[in-house]
PDB file of C-alpha atoms in Angstrom:
ATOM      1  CA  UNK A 854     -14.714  29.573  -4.740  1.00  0.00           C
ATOM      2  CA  UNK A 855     -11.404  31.677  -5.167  1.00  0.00           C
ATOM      3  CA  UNK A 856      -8.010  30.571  -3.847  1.00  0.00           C
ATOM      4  CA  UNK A 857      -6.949  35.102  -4.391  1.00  0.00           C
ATOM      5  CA  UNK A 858      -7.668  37.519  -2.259  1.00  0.00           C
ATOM      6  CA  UNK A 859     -10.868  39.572  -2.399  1.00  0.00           C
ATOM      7  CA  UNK A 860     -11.201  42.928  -1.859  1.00  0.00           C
ATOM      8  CA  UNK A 861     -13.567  43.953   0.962  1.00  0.00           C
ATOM      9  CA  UNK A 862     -16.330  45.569  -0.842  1.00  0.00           C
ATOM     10  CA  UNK A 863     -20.355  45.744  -0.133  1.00  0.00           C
ATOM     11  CA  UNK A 864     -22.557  44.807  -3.708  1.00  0.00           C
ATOM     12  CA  UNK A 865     -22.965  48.123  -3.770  1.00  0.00           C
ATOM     13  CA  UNK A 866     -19.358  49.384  -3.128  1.00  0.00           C
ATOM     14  CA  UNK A 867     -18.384  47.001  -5.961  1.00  0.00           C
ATOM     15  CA  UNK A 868     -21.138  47.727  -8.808  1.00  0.00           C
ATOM     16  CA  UNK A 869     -20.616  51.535  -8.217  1.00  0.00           C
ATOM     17  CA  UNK A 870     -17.041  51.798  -8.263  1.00  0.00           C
ATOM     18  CA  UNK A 871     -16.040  49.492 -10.809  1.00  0.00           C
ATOM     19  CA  UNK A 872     -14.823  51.632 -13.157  1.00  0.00           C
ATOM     20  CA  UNK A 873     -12.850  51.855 -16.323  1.00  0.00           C
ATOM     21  CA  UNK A 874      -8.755  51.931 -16.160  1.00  0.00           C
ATOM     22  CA  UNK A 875      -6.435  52.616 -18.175  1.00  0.00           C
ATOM     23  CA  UNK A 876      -3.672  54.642 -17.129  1.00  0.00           C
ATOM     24  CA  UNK A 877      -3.709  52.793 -13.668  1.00  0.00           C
ATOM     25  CA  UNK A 878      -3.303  49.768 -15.308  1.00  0.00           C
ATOM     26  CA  UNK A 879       0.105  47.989 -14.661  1.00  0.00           C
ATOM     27  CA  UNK A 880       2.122  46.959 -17.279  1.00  0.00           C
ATOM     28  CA  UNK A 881       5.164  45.465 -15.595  1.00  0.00           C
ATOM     29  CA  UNK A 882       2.768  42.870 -13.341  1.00  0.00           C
ATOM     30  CA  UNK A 883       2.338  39.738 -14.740  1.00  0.00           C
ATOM     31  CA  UNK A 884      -1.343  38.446 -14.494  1.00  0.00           C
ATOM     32  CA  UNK A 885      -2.166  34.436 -13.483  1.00  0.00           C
ATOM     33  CA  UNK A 886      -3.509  32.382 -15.806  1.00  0.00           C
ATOM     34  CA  UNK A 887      -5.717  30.605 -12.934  1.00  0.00           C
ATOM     35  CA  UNK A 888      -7.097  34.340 -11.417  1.00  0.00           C
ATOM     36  CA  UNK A 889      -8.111  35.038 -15.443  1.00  0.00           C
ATOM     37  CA  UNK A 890     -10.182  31.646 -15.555  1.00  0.00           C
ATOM     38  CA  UNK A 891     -11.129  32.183 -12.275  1.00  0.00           C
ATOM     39  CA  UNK A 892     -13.008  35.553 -13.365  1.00  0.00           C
ATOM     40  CA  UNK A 893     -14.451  33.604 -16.433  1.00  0.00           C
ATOM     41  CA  UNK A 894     -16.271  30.898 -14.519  1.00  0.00           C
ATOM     42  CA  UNK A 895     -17.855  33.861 -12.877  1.00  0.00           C
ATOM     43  CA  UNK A 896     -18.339  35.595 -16.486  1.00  0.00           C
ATOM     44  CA  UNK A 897     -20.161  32.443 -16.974  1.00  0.00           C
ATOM     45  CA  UNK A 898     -22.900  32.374 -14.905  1.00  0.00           C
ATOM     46  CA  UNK A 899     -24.425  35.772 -16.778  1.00  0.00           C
ATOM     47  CA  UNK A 900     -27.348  34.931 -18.286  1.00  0.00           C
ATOM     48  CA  UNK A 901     -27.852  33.976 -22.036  1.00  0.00           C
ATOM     49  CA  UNK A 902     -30.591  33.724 -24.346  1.00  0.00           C
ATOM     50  CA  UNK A 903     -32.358  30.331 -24.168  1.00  0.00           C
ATOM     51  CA  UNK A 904     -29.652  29.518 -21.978  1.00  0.00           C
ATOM     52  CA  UNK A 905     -27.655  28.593 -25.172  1.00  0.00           C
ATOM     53  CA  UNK A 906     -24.135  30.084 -23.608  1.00  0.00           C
ATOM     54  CA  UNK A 907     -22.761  30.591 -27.590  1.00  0.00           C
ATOM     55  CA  UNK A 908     -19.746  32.664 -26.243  1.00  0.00           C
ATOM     56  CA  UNK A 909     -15.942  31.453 -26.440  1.00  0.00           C
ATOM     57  CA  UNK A 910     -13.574  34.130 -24.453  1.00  0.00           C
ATOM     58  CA  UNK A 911      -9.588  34.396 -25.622  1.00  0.00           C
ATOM     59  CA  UNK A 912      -7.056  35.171 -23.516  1.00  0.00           C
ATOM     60  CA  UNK A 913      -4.536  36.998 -25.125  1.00  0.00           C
ATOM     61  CA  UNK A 914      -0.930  36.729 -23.661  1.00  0.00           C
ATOM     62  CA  UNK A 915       1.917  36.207 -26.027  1.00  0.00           C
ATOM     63  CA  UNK A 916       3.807  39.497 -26.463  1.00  0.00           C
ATOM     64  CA  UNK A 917       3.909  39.472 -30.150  1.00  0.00           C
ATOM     65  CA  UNK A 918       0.019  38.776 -30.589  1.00  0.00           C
ATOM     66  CA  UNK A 919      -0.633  42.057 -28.167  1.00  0.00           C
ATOM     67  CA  UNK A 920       1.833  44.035 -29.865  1.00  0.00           C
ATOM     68  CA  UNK A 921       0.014  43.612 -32.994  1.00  0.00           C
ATOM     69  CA  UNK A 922      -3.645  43.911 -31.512  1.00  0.00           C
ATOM     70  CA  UNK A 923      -1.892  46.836 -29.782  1.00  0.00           C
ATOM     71  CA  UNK A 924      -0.937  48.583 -33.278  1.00  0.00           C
ATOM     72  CA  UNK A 925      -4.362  47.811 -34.871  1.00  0.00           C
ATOM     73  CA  UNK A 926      -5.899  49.753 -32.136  1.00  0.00           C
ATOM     74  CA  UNK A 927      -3.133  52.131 -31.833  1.00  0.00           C
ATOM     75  CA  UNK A 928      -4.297  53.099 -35.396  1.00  0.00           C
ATOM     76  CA  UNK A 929      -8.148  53.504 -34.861  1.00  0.00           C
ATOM     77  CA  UNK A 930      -7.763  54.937 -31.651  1.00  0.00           C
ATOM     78  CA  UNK A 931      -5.958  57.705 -33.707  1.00  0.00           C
ATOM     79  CA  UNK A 932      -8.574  58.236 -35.890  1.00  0.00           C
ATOM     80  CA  UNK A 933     -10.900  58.089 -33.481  1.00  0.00           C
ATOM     81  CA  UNK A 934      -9.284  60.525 -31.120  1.00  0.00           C
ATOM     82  CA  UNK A 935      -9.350  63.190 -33.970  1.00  0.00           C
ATOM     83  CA  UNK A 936     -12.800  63.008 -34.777  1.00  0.00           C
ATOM     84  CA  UNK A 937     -15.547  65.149 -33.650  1.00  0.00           C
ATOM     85  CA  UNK A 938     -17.426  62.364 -31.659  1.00  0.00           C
ATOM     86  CA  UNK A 939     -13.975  61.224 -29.517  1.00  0.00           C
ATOM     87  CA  UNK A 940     -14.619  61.808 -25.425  1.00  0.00           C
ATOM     88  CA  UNK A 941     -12.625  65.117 -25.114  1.00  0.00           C
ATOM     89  CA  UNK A 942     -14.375  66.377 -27.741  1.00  0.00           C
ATOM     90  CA  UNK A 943     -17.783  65.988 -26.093  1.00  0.00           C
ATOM     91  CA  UNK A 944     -19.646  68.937 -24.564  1.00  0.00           C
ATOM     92  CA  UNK A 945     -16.876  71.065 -25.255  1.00  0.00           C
ATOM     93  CA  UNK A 946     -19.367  74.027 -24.562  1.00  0.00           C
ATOM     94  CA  UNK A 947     -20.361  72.596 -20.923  1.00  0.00           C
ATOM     95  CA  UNK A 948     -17.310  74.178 -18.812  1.00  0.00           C
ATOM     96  CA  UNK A 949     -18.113  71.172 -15.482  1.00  0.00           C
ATOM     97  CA  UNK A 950     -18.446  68.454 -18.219  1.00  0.00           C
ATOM     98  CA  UNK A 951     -15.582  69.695 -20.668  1.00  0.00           C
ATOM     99  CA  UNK A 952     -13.446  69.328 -18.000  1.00  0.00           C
ATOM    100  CA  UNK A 953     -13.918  66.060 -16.971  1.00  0.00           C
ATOM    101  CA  UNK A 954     -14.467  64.782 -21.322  1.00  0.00           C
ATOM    102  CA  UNK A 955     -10.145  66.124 -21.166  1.00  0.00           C
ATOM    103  CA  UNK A 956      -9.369  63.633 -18.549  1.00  0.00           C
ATOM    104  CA  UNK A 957     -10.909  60.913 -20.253  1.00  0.00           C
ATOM    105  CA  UNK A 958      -9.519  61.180 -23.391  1.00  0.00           C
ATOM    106  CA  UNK A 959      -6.047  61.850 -21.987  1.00  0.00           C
ATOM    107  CA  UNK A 960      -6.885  58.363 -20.393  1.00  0.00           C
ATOM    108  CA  UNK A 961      -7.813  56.890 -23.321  1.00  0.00           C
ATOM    109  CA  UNK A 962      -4.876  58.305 -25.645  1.00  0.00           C
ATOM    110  CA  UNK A 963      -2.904  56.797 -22.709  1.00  0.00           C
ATOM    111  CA  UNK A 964      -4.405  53.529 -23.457  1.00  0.00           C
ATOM    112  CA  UNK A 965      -4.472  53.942 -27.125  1.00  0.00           C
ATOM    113  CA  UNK A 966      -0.611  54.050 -26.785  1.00  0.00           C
ATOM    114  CA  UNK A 967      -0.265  51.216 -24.683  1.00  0.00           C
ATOM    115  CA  UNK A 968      -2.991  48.663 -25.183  1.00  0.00           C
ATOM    116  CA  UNK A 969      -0.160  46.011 -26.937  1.00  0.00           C
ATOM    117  CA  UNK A 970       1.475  46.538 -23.542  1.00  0.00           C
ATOM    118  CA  UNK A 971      -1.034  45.249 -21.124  1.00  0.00           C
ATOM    119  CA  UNK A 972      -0.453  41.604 -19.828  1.00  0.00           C
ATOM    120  CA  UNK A 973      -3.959  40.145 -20.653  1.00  0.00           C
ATOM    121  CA  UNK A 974      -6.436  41.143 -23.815  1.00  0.00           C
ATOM    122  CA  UNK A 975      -9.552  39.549 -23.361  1.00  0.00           C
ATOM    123  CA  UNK A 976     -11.802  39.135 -26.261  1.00  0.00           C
ATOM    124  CA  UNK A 977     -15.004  37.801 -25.900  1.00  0.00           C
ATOM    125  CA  UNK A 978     -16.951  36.592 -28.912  1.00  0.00           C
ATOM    126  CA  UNK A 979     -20.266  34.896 -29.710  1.00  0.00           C
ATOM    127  CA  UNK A 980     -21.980  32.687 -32.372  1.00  0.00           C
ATOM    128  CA  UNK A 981     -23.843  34.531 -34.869  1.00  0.00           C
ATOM    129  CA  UNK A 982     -23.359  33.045 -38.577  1.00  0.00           C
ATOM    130  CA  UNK A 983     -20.895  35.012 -40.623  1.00  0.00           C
ATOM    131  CA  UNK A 984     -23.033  38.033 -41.248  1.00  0.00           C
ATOM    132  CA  UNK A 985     -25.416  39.651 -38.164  1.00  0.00           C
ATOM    133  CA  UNK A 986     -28.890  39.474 -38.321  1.00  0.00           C
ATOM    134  CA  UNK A 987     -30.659  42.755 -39.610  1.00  0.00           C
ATOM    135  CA  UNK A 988     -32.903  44.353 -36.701  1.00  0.00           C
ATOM    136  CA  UNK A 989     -32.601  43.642 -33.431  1.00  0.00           C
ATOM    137  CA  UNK A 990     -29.498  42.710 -32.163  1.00  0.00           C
ATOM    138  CA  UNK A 991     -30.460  42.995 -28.467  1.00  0.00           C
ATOM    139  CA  UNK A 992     -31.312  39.496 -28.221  1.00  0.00           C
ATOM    140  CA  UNK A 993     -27.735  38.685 -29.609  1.00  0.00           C
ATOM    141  CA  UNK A 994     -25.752  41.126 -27.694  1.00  0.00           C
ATOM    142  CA  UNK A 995     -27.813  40.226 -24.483  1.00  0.00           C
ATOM    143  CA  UNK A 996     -26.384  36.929 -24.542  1.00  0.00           C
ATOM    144  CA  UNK A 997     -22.383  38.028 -24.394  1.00  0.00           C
ATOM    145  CA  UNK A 998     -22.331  41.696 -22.634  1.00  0.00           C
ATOM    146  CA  UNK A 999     -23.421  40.724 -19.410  1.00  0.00           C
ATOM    147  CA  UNK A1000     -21.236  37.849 -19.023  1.00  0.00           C
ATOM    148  CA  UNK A1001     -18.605  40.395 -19.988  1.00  0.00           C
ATOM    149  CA  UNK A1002     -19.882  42.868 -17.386  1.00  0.00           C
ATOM    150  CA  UNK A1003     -19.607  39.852 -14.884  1.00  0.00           C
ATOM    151  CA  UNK A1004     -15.695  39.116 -15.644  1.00  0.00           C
ATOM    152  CA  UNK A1005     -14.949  43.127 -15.028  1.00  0.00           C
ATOM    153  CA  UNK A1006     -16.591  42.832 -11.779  1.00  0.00           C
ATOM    154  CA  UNK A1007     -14.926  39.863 -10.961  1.00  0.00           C
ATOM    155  CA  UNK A1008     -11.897  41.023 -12.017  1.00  0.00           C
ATOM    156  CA  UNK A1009     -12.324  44.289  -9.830  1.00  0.00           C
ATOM    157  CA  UNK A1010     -13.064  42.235  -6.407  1.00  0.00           C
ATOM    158  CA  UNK A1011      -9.623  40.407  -7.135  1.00  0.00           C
ATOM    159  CA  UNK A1012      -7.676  43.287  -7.315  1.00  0.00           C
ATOM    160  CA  UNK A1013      -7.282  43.049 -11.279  1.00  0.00           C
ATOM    161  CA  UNK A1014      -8.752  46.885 -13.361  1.00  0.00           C
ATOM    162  CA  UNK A1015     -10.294  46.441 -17.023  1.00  0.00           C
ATOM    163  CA  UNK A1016     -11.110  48.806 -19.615  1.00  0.00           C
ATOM    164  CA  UNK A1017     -14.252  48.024 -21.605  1.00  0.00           C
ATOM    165  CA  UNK A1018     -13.006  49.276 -24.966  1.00  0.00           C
ATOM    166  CA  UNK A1019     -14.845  48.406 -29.100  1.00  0.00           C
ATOM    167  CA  UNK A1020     -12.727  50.449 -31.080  1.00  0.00           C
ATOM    168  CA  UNK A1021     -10.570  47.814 -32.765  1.00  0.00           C
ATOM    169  CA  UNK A1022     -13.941  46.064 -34.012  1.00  0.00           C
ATOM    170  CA  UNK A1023     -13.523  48.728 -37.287  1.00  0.00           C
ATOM    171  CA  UNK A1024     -10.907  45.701 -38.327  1.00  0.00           C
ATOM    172  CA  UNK A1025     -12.655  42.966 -36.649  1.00  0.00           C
ATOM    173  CA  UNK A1026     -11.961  40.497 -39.591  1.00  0.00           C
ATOM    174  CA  UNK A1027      -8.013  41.390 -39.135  1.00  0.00           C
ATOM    175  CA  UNK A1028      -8.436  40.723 -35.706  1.00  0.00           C
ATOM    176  CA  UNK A1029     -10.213  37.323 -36.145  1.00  0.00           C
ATOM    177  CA  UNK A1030      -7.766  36.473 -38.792  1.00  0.00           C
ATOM    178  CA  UNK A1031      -4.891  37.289 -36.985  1.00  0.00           C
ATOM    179  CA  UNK A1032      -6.380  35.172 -33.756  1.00  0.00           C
ATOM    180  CA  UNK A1033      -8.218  32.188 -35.597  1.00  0.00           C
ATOM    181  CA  UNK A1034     -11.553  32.930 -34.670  1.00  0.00           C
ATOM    182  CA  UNK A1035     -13.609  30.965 -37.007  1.00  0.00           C
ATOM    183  CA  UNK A1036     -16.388  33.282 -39.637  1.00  0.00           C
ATOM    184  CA  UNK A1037     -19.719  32.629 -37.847  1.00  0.00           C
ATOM    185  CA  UNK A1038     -18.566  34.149 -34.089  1.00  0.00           C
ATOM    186  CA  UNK A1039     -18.334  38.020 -33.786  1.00  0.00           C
ATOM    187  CA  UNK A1040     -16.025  39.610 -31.500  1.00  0.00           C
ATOM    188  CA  UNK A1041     -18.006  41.798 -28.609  1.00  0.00           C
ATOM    189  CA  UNK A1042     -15.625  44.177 -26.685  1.00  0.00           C
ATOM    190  CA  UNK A1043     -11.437  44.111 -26.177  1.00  0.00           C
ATOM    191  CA  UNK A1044     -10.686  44.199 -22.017  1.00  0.00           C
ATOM    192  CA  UNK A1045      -7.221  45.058 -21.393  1.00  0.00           C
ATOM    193  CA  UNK A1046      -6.360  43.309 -17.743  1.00  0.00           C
ATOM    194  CA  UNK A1047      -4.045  44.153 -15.493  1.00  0.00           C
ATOM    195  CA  UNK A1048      -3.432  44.198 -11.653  1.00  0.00           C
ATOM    196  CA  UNK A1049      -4.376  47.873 -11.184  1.00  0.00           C
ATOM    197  CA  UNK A1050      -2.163  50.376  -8.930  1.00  0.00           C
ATOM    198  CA  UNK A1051      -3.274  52.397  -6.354  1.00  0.00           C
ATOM    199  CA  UNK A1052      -5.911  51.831  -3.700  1.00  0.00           C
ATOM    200  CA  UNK A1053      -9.218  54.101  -4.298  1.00  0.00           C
ATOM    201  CA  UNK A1054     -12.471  54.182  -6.841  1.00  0.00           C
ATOM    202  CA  UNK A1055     -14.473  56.358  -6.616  1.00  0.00           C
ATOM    203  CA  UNK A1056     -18.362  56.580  -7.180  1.00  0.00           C
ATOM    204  CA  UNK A1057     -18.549  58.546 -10.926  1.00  0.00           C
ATOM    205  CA  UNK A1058     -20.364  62.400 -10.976  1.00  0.00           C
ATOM    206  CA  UNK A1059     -23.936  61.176 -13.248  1.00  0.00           C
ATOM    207  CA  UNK A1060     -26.699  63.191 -14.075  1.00  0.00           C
ATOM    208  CA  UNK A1061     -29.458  63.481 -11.123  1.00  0.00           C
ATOM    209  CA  UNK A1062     -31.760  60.074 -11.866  1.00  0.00           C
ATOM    210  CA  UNK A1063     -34.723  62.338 -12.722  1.00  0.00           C
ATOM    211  CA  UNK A1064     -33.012  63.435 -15.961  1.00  0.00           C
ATOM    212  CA  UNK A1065     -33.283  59.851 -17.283  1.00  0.00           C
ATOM    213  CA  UNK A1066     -36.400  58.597 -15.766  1.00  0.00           C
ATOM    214  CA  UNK A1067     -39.719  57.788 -17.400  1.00  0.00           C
ATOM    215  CA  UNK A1068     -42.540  56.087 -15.284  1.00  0.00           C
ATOM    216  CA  UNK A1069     -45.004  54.928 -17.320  1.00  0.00           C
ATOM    217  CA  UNK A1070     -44.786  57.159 -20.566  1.00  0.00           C
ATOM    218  CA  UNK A1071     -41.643  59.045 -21.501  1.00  0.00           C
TER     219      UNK A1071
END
C-alpha cells in the first residue's frame, strides 16, 4: 500500500508514542506531495457518520499562504500563551506536573513562532451549513477527528511528526477566506507536517487509569 518506508513499530508501539511535535519538526526538509496523499487515503478509511465522508482536507504548501496562516496563529498563540488557561500555566501549584506544563509551552511558543515555517499545513474541514448546529456536536465532530487522528498516525509510521493544534480557529472565517473554503464547511484542527528529527518517542507520564475510570456508575 505505501511505496515509503515504514517505521518498525507494534499497534501498540505506534498508538502510544505518537505524540505531538513541534520543536522536532524540520523546517528545512521538504515533504512529498505523494507521502501527504498517501497518509490521507489512510485518513480516509476513519469512520463517518452514516458513512457520509463530508470532509475535504487542504494541503497547504505555497510559502506565502503559510507565512500568512503562520502570522494569524502567531497572533492567537500570543494571546493565548498569556492567558491563565495556556499549558505552562496549568497546575502551577503541582511541583511534578508544573514542570512538565514549562516544557510544553516552551514547545508550543516554539511552534507559535514557527508554524508559517513548516513545509505542510493540513487543514481538515467538514460540511456543516454555514452556522453549527446548537447541541450536540459529537455526531459532527465524530465524523472528521478520527480521520484526522488516522493521518497523524499514518504520518508517524512514515517517518513524518504532526502537531494537533485549534488555536487559529478564533479567525476561522479569515482563514477560510484567505484559503477559499466555501461558507457551509468548518475547519476542524491545523497539523503542521514535517519529517521529524531525531529517532525516539516516548510513552507520555498519565494519571494511573483508576483516576479516570467509572464501571457502571461514576
Amino acid at each position: 500500500m505505501t511505496s515509503f518506508p515504514i517505521v518498525d513499530l507494534t499497534p501498540d508501539e505506534l498508538l502510544t508514542t505518537t505524540r505531538t511535535v513541534r520543536k522536532r519538526l524540520d523546517l528545512t526538509r521538504p515533504v512529498p506531495m505523494e507521502l501527504i496523499k498517501e497518509c490521507l487515503e489512510i485518513a480516509l478509511q476513519a469512520p463517518s457518520g452514516s458513512n457520509k465522508q463530508g470532509w475535504q482536507w487542504i494541503v497547504v504548501t505555497d510559502p506565502d499562504l503559510r507565512a500568512r496562516i503562520g502570522a494569524i496563529y502567531g497572533e492567537l498563540f500570543a494571546a493565548y500563551q498569556a492567558s491563565k488557561h495556556s499549558a505552562s500555566a496549568l497546575f502551577a501549584d503541582d511541583p511534578e506536573r508544573a514542570s512538565v506544563q514549562k516544557r510544553v509551552g516552551d514547545s508550543a511558543s516554539w511552534l507559535g513562532e514557527h508554524m508559517g515555517e513548516v513545509p505542510v499545513l493540513l487543514i481538515p474541514c467538514i460540511q456543516a451549513g454555514k452556522t453549527l448546529p446548537a447541541g450536540n456536536q459529537a455526531g459532527l465532530w465524530g465524523s472528521l477527528l478520527p480521520a484526522v487522528w488516522n493521518y497523524a498516525l499514518a504520518a508517524r509510521a512514515r517517518g513524518l511528526g504532526t502537531a494537533w493544534t485549534t488555536i487559529h480557529l478564533a479567525k476561522e472565517r479569515e482563514i477560510s477566506e484567505l484559503l477559499g473554503i466555501p461558507e457551509d464547511f468548518h475547519q476542524g484542527a491545523l497539523i503542521p507536517t514535517a519529517y521529524y528529527t531525531g529517532e525516539t518517542f516516548k510513552v507520555a507520564p498519565r494519571d494511573p487509569i483508576e483516576t479516570v475510570l467509572h464501571v457502571d456508575r461514576w
